[in-house]
């Protein structure tokens, strides 16, 4: 298994067991995920490169991952267009964003 310190990707797991492998650099935009993956934290998430998110379903987590990449791509940019967010996901995304500290 790859050493957690050098792992490029991490797996985010939704409440309905969907797995999303994303770049560690994108995932750690989230304050919550960053703390869980911190080598000094001692959390199993760092050792396994896997973060279970039991309060976030797959549809919402997919949009969160999309946002994390969007944020990483446009960091420091000005005049960035808004992401397309379906109205029916707005409340759940707001709750997830608060929990994930993004």
Tab-separated table of C-alpha atoms in Angstrom:
chain	number	residue	atom	x	y	z
A	1	UNK	CA	0.000	0.000	0.000
A	2	UNK	CA	1.217	3.498	-0.747
A	3	UNK	CA	2.463	5.547	2.176
A	4	UNK	CA	-0.267	8.001	3.217
A	5	UNK	CA	2.187	10.903	3.035
A	6	UNK	CA	2.863	10.284	-0.643
A	7	UNK	CA	-0.598	9.150	-1.722
A	8	UNK	CA	-1.862	11.293	-4.573
A	9	UNK	CA	-5.486	10.142	-4.338
A	10	UNK	CA	-7.953	9.605	-1.512
A	11	UNK	CA	-11.323	7.891	-1.516
A	12	UNK	CA	-14.424	9.669	-0.258
A	13	UNK	CA	-17.281	7.308	0.603
A	14	UNK	CA	-20.915	8.420	0.732
A	15	UNK	CA	-23.648	7.180	3.056
A	16	UNK	CA	-24.949	4.927	0.275
A	17	UNK	CA	-21.457	3.450	-0.308
A	18	UNK	CA	-20.535	5.293	-3.507
A	19	UNK	CA	-16.781	5.807	-3.671
A	20	UNK	CA	-15.115	8.820	-5.263
A	21	UNK	CA	-11.342	8.754	-5.807
A	22	UNK	CA	-10.095	12.314	-5.999
A	23	UNK	CA	-6.783	14.103	-5.757
A	24	UNK	CA	-5.657	14.613	-2.178
A	25	UNK	CA	-4.881	18.238	-3.038
A	26	UNK	CA	-8.513	18.797	-4.068
A	27	UNK	CA	-9.969	16.861	-1.125
A	28	UNK	CA	-7.981	18.865	1.407
A	29	UNK	CA	-9.675	22.075	0.314
A	30	UNK	CA	-12.257	20.824	2.812
A	31	UNK	CA	-11.158	21.700	6.338
A	32	UNK	CA	-12.839	18.594	7.751
A	33	UNK	CA	-11.174	16.236	5.286
A	34	UNK	CA	-7.839	18.015	5.682
A	35	UNK	CA	-7.918	17.426	9.444
A	36	UNK	CA	-8.887	13.772	8.993
A	37	UNK	CA	-6.028	13.198	6.524
A	38	UNK	CA	-3.419	15.081	8.569
A	39	UNK	CA	-0.533	12.666	9.292
A	40	UNK	CA	-0.256	14.092	12.809
A	41	UNK	CA	-3.938	13.431	13.564
A	42	UNK	CA	-3.594	9.714	14.133
A	43	UNK	CA	-6.959	9.144	12.443
A	44	UNK	CA	-7.420	5.927	10.461
A	45	UNK	CA	-8.476	8.029	7.460
A	46	UNK	CA	-4.867	9.093	7.000
A	47	UNK	CA	-3.567	5.524	7.147
A	48	UNK	CA	-6.246	4.181	4.777
A	49	UNK	CA	-6.516	7.220	2.464
A	50	UNK	CA	-10.274	6.803	2.816
A	51	UNK	CA	-12.815	9.153	4.377
A	52	UNK	CA	-16.293	7.844	5.167
A	53	UNK	CA	-18.970	10.536	5.085
A	54	UNK	CA	-22.059	8.850	6.581
A	55	UNK	CA	-24.230	11.975	6.459
A	56	UNK	CA	-23.693	12.755	2.761
A	57	UNK	CA	-25.381	10.730	0.017
A	58	UNK	CA	-23.757	9.857	-3.311
A	59	UNK	CA	-25.540	12.474	-5.417
A	60	UNK	CA	-24.509	15.264	-3.062
A	61	UNK	CA	-20.960	13.936	-2.618
A	62	UNK	CA	-20.524	13.807	-6.391
A	63	UNK	CA	-21.409	17.513	-6.574
A	64	UNK	CA	-19.086	18.248	-3.638
A	65	UNK	CA	-16.215	16.518	-5.480
A	66	UNK	CA	-17.042	18.513	-8.593
A	67	UNK	CA	-16.882	21.694	-6.516
A	68	UNK	CA	-13.553	20.743	-4.926
A	69	UNK	CA	-11.988	20.312	-8.382
A	70	UNK	CA	-13.681	23.501	-9.599
A	71	UNK	CA	-12.294	25.401	-6.615
A	72	UNK	CA	-8.812	23.985	-7.155
A	73	UNK	CA	-8.848	24.821	-10.863
A	74	UNK	CA	-10.006	28.404	-10.351
A	75	UNK	CA	-8.109	29.265	-7.156
A	76	UNK	CA	-6.917	32.839	-7.394
A	77	UNK	CA	-8.820	33.492	-10.617
A	78	UNK	CA	-11.143	36.421	-11.079
A	79	UNK	CA	-14.390	36.528	-13.037
A	80	UNK	CA	-15.056	32.813	-12.618
A	81	UNK	CA	-18.462	31.630	-13.781
A	82	UNK	CA	-20.808	30.074	-11.245
A	83	UNK	CA	-21.197	26.323	-11.005
A	84	UNK	CA	-24.454	24.855	-12.194
A	85	UNK	CA	-26.263	23.579	-9.105
A	86	UNK	CA	-29.657	21.910	-9.419
A	87	UNK	CA	-32.165	23.688	-7.142
A	88	UNK	CA	-33.250	20.406	-5.560
A	89	UNK	CA	-29.703	19.885	-4.209
A	90	UNK	CA	-29.164	23.365	-2.767
A	91	UNK	CA	-30.176	22.643	0.828
A	92	UNK	CA	-28.297	19.334	1.015
A	93	UNK	CA	-25.206	20.939	-0.532
A	94	UNK	CA	-25.350	23.778	1.971
A	95	UNK	CA	-25.481	21.302	4.853
A	96	UNK	CA	-22.619	19.250	3.350
A	97	UNK	CA	-20.528	22.386	2.754
A	98	UNK	CA	-21.006	23.430	6.370
A	99	UNK	CA	-20.037	19.970	7.653
A	100	UNK	CA	-17.012	19.759	5.335
A	101	UNK	CA	-15.900	23.333	6.023
A	102	UNK	CA	-15.713	24.447	2.386
